[in-house]
Short mmCIF file of C-alpha atoms in Angstrom, two decimals:
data_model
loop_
_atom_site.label_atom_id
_atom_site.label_comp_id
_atom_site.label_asym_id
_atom_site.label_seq_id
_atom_site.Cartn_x
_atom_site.Cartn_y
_atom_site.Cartn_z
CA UNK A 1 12.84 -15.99 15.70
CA UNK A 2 11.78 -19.12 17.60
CA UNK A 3 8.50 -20.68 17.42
CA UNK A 4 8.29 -19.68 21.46
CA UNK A 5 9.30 -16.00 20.91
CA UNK A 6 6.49 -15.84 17.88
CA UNK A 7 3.71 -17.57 20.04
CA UNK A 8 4.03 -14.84 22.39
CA UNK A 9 4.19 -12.22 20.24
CA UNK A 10 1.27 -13.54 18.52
CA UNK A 11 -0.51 -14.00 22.15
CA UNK A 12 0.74 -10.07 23.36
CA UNK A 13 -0.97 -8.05 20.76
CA UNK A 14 -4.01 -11.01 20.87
CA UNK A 15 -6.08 -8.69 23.44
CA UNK A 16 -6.51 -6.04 20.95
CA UNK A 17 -7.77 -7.85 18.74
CA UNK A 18 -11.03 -7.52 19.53
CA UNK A 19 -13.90 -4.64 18.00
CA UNK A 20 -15.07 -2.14 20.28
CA UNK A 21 -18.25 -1.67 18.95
CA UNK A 22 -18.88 1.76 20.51
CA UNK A 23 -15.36 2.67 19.76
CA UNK A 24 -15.98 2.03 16.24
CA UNK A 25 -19.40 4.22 15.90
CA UNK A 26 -17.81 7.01 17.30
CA UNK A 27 -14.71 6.59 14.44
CA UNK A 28 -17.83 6.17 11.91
CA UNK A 29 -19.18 10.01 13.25
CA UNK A 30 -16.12 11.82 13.20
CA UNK A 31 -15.44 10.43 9.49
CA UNK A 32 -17.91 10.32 7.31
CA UNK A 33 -20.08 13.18 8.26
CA UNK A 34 -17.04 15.30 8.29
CA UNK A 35 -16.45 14.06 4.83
CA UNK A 36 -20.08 14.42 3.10
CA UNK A 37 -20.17 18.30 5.04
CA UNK A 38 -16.90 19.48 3.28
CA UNK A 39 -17.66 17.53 0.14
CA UNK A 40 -20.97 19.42 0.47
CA UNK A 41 -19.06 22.93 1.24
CA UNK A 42 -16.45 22.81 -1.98
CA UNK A 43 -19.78 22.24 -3.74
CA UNK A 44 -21.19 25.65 -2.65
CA UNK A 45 -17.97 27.35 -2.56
CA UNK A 46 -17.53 27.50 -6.29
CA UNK A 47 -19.68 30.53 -6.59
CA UNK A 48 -16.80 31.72 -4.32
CA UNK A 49 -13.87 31.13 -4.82
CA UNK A 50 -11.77 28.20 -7.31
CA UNK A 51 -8.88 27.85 -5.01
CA UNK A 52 -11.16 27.64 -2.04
CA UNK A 53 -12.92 25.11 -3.78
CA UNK A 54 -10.13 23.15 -4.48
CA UNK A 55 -8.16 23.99 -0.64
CA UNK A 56 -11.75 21.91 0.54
CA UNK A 57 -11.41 19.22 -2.13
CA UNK A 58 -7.92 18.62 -0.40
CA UNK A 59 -9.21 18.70 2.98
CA UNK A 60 -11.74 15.69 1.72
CA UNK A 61 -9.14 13.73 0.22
CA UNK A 62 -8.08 13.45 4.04
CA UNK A 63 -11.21 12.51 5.10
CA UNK A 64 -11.32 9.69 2.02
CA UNK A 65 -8.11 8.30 3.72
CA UNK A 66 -9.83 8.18 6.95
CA UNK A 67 -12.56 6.14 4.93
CA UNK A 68 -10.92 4.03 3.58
CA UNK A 69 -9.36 2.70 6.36
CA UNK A 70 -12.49 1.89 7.91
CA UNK A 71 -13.80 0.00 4.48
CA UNK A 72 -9.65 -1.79 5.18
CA UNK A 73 -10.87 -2.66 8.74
CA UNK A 74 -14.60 -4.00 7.43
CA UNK A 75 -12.51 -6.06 4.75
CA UNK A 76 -10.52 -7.97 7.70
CA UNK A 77 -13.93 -8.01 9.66
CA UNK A 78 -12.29 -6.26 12.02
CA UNK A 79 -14.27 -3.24 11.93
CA UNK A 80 -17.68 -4.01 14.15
CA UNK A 81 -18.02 -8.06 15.82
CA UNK A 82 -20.82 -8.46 13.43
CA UNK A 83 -20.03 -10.16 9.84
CA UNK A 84 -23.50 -8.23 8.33
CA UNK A 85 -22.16 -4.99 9.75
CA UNK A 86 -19.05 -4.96 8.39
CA UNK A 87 -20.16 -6.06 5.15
CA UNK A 88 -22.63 -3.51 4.64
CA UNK A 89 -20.46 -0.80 6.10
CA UNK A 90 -17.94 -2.26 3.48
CA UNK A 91 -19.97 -1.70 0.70
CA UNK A 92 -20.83 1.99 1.69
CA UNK A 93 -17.66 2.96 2.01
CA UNK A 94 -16.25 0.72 -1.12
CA UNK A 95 -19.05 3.61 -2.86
CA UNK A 96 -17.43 6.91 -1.02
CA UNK A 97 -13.71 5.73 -1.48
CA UNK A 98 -14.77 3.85 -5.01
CA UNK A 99 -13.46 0.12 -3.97
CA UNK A 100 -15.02 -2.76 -4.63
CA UNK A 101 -15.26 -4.31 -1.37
CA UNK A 102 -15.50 -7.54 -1.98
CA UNK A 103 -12.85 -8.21 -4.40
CA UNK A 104 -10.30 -6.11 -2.44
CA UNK A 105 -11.37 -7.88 0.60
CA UNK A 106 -9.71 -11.36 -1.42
CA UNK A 107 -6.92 -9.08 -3.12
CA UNK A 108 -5.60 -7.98 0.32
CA UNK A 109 -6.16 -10.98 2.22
CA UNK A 110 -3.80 -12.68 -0.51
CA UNK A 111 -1.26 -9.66 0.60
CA UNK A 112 -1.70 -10.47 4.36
CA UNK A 113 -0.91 -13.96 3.56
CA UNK A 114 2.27 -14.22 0.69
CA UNK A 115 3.53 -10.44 1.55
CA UNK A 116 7.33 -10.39 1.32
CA UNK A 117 7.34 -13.54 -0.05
CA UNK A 118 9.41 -13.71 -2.97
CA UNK A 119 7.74 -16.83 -4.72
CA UNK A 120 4.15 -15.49 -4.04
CA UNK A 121 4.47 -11.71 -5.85
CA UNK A 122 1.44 -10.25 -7.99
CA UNK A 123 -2.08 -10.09 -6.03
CA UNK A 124 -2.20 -7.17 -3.88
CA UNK A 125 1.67 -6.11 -4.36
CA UNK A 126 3.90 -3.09 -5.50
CA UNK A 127 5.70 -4.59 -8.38
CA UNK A 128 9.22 -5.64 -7.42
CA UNK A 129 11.71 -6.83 -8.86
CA UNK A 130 15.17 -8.83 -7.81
CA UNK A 131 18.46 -7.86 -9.25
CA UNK A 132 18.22 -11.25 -10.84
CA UNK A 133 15.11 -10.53 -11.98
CA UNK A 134 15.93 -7.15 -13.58
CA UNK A 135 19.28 -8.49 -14.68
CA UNK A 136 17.40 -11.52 -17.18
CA UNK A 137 14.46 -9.13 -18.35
CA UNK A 138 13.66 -8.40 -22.22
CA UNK A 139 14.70 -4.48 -22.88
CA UNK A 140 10.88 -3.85 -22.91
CA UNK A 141 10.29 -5.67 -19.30
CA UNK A 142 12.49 -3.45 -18.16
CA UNK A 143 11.10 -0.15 -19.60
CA UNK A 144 7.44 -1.54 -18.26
CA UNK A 145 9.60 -1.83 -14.65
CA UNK A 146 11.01 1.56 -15.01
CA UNK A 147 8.20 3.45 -15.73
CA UNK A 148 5.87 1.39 -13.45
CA UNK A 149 8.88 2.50 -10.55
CA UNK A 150 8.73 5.97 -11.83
CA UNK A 151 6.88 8.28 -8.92
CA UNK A 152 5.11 10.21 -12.17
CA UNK A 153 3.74 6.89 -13.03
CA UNK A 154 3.12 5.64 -10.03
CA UNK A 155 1.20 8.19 -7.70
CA UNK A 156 0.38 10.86 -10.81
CA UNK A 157 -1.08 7.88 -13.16
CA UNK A 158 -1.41 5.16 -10.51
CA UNK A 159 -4.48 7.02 -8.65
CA UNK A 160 -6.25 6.97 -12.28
CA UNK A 161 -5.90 3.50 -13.17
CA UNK A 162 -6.49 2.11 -9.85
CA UNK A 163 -10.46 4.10 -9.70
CA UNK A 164 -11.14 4.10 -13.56
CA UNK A 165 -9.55 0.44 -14.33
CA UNK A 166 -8.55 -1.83 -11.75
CA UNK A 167 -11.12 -0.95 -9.47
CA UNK A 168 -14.11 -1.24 -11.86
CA UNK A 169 -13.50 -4.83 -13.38
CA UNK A 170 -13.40 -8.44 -11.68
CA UNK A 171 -11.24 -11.05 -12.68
CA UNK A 172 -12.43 -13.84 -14.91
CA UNK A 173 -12.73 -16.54 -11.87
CA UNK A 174 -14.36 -14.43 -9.63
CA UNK A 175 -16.99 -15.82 -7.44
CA UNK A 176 -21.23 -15.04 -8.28
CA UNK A 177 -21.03 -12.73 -4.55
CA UNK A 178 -17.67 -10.79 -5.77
CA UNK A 179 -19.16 -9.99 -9.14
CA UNK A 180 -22.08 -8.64 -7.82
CA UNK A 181 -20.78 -6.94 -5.21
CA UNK A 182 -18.58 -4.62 -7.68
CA UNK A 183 -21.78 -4.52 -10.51
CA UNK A 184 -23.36 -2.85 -7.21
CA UNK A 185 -20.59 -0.75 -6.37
CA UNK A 186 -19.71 0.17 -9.98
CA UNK A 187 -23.61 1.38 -10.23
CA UNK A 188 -24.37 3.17 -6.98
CA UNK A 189 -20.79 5.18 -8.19
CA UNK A 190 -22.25 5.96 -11.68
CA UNK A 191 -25.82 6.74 -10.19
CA UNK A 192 -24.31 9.38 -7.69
CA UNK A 193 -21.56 11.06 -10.20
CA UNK A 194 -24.82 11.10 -12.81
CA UNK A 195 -27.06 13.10 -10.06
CA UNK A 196 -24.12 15.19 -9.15
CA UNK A 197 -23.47 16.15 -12.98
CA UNK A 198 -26.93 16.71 -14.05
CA UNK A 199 -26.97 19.02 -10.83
CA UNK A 200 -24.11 20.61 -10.48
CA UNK A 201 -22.19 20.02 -13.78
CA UNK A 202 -19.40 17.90 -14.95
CA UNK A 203 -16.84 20.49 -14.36
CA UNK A 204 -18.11 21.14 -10.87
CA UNK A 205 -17.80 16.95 -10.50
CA UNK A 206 -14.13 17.12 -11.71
CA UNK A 207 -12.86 19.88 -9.38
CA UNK A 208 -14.96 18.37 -6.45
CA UNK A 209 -15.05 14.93 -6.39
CA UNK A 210 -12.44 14.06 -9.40
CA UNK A 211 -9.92 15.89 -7.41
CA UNK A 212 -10.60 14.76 -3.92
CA UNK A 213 -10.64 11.04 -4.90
CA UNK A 214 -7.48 11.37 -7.35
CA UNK A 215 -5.44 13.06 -4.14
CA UNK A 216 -6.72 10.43 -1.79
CA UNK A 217 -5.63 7.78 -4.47
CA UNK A 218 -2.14 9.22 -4.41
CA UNK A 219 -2.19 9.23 -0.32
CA UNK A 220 -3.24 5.75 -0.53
CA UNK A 221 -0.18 4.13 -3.23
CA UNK A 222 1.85 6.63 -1.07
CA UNK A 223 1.32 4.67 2.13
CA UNK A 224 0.66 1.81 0.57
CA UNK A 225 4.44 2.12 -1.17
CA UNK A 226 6.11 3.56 1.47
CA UNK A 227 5.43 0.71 4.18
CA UNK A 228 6.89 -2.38 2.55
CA UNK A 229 9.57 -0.58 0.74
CA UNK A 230 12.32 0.77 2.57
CA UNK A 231 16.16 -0.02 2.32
CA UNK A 232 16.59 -3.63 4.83
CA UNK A 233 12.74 -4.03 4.43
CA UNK A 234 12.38 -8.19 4.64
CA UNK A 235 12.00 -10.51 1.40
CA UNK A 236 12.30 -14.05 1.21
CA UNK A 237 11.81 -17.13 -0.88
CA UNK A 238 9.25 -19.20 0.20
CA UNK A 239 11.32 -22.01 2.31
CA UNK A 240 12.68 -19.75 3.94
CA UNK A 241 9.69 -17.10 4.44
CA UNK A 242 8.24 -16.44 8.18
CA UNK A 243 4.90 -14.60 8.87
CA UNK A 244 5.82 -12.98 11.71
CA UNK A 245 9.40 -11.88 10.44
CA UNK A 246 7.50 -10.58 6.92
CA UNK A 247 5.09 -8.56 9.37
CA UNK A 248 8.08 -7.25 11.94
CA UNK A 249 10.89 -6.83 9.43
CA UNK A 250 8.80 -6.52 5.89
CA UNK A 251 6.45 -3.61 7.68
CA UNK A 252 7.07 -0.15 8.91
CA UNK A 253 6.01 1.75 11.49
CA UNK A 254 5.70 5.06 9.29
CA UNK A 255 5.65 8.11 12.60
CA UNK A 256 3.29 10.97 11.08
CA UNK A 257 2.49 13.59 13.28
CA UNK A 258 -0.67 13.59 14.95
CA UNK A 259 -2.98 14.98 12.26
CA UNK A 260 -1.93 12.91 9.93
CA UNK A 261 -1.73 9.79 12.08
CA UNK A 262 -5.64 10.43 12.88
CA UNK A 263 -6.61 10.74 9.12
CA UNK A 264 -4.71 7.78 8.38
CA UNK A 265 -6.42 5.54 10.48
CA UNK A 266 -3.11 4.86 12.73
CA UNK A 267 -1.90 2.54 9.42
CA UNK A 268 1.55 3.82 9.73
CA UNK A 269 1.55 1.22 12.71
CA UNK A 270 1.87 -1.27 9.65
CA UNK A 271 3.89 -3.84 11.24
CA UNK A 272 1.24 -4.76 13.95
CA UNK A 273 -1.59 -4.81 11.45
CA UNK A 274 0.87 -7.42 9.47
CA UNK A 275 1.14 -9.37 12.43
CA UNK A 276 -2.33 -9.30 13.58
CA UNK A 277 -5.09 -8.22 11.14
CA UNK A 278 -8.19 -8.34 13.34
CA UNK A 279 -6.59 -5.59 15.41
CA UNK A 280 -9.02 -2.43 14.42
CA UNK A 281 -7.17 0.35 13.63
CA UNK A 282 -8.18 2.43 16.59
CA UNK A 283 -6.01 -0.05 18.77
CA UNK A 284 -3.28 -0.49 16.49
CA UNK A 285 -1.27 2.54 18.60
CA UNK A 286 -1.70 1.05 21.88
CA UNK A 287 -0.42 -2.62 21.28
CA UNK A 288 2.68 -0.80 19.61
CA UNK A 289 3.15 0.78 22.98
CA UNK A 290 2.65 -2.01 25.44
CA UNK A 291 4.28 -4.92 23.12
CA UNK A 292 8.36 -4.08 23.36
CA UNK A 293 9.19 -6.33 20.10
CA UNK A 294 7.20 -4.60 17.95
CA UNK A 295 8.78 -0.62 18.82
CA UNK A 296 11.89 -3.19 16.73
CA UNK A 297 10.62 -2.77 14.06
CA UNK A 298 11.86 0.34 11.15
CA UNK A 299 11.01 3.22 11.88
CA UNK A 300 10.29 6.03 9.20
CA UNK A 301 9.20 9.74 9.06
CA UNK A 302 8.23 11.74 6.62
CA UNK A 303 11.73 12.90 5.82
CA UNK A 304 13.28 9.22 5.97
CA UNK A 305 10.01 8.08 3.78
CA UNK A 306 11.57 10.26 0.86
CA UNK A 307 14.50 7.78 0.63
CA UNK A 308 12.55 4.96 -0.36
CA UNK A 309 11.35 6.94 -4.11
CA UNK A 310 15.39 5.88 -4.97
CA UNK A 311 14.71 1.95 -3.98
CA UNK A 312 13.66 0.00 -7.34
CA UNK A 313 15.25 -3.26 -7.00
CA UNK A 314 15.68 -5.94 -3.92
CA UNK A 315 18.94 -8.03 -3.38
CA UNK A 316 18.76 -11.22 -2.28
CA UNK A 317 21.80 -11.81 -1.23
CA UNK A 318 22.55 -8.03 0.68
CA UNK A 319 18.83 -8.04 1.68
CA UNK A 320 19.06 -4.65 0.44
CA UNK A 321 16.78 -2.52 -1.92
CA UNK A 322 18.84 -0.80 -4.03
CA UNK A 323 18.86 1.97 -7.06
CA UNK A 324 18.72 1.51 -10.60
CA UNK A 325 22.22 3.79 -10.24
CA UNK A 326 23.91 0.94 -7.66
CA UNK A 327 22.53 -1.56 -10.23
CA UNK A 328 24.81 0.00 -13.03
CA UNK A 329 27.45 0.33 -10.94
CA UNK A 330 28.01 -3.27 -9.54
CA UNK A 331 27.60 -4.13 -13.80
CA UNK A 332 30.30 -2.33 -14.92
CA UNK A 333 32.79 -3.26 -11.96
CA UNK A 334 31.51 -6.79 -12.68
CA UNK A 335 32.37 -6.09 -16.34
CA UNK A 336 35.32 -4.15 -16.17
CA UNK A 337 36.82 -7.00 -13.85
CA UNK A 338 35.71 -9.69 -16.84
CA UNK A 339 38.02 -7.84 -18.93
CA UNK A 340 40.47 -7.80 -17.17
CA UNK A 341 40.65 -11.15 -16.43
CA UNK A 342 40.62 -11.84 -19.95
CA UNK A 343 43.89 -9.27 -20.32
CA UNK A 344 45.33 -10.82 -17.39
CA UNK A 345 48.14 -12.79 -18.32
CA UNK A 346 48.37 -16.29 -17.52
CA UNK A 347 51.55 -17.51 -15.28
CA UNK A 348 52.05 -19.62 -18.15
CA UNK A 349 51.92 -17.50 -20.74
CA UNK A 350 54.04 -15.32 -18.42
CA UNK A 351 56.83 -17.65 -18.49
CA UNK A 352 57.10 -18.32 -22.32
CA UNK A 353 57.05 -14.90 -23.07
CA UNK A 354 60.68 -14.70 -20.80
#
């Protein structure tokens, strides 16, 4: 792509790039009122029914989706046109969706800014490997690869580490306002489960908000997963990396049906948030629609998405995710072609033998 063709790209979707202020209350009202009411109703409906109880605790893991895209939005100050705003709206939200917000806010703005770049892996990323890669690891690199890849591991155990252990700790260099800001978060979090439990009980806590947040976590590696990893998704080394090709090529545009699209936030339109971060989710739709190079990029539905659970390991030189099965394969014709080079014959030999 020339540097004309990515100016204007960069200068089409620029418009809606903007915070509607009004726009953005109006998201904030229809999300997390919604979400403290049916928290509040699986609450009361365990001296009902279990599975009604736990039918509502689904319902709010839609609404913590929802959430969390607005805490996304406040990270890229995107959210509301005031800094203060979006901070504190941050921080609320970090508590309801349990994120830290300011040390995801540096996590994911080190995503936005090495994401398909092969030489810049590890802060904010699924783990992937190259064939290369996978091909030079120790046996036990691999197994840790494996099971990371492993959909059990990933959105049945991922959800757990990511709220009880990742999301709870800083890392050692992290800056007086980050630490804070996750002490804060960590406490309000305790301080609310604590009232709810000495309340309500810890089983009622579990099946309530335990539940809600696990299936939300799942939702959110789900999405998270599926839109940078499909089959010709875009990787390259870093000479050779573009940001507007890693947002275009590397991103999806994942096409949910309408329900889901609302309680996602509109994130499946992942490729225009890669190219342009300030756009607020609310407008993400509408500069898909109006900006022709962008409705380019891979589209995915539900039952394409499914596809991607097979893709574990990225080929450089096919630009091609491919399975841990097609990884065997091309080994053993690689090997059983060694051999039989080393069977072959030479001419020479050939000769002496007449």
């Amino acid at each position: 792509m020339s540097k004309d063709k990515i100016n204007t790209l960069h200068k089409s979707v620029k418009p809606y790039a903007n915070a509607n202020n009004k726009k953005s209350t109006i998201q904030l009202l229809n999300t997390i009122p919604p979400l403290l009411l049916v928290w509040t109703l699986a609450y009361l409906s365990l001296s009902v029914s279990i599975w009604l109880t736990i039918g509502l605790a689904l319902i709010a893991s839609g609404f913590i989706v929802r959430t969390f895209i607005i805490f996304h939005d406040c990270t890229h100050g995107s959210f509301y046109n005031s800094k203060s705003k979006n901070d504190v709206l941050g921080t609320i939200t970090g508590v309801l969706t349990s994120f830290p917000y300011k040390k995801w806010k540096r996590e994911h703005a080190i995503h936005h800014a090495s994401s398909s770049n092969l030489d810049k892996r590890g802060v904010g990323d699924i783990w992937v490997m190259t064939v290369e890669e996978y091909t030079n690891a120790s046996r036990w690199q691999r197994i840790a690869y494996r099971l990371y890849r492993n959909p059990i591991v990933m959105f049945g155990l991922g959800p757990l580490f990511l709220i009880l252990v990742s999301n709870r700790f800083n890392r050692k260099d992290a800056k007086k306002k980050e630490r804070n800001n996750t002490y804060l978060i960590n406490f309000l979090i305790l301080t609310l489960a604590a009232v709810i439990i000495f309340l309500l009980g810890w089983k009622a806590f579990l099946l309530v908000h335990g539940l809600s947040l696990y299936m939300a976590g799942a939702l959110g590696i789900w999405l998270f997963y599926i839109q940078h990893t499909f089959e010709d998704s875009y990787f390259e080394e870093e000479s050779d990396w573009n940001y507007v090709k890693a947002a275009v090529d590397g991103s999806s545009y994942y096409q949910l049906p309408r329900v889901l699209q609302w309680l996602s936030g509109n994130i499946g339109y992942h490729h225009v948030h890669h190219l342009a971060p300030r756009v607020p989710n609310y407008n993400l739709e509408e500069a898909h629609e109006t900006t022709p190079p962008l409705q380019h990029a891979t589209t995915i539905t539900i039952k394409t998405s499914l596809d991607s659970l097979r893709y574990r390991l990225y080929d450089p030189e096919s630009k091609l995710f491919i399975t841990f099965g097609e990884f065997k394969r091309r080994n053993r014709m690689v090997t059983t072609k060694a051999k039989q080079a080393l069977l072959k014959p030479t001419s020479r030999t050939s000769m002496q033998s007449k």
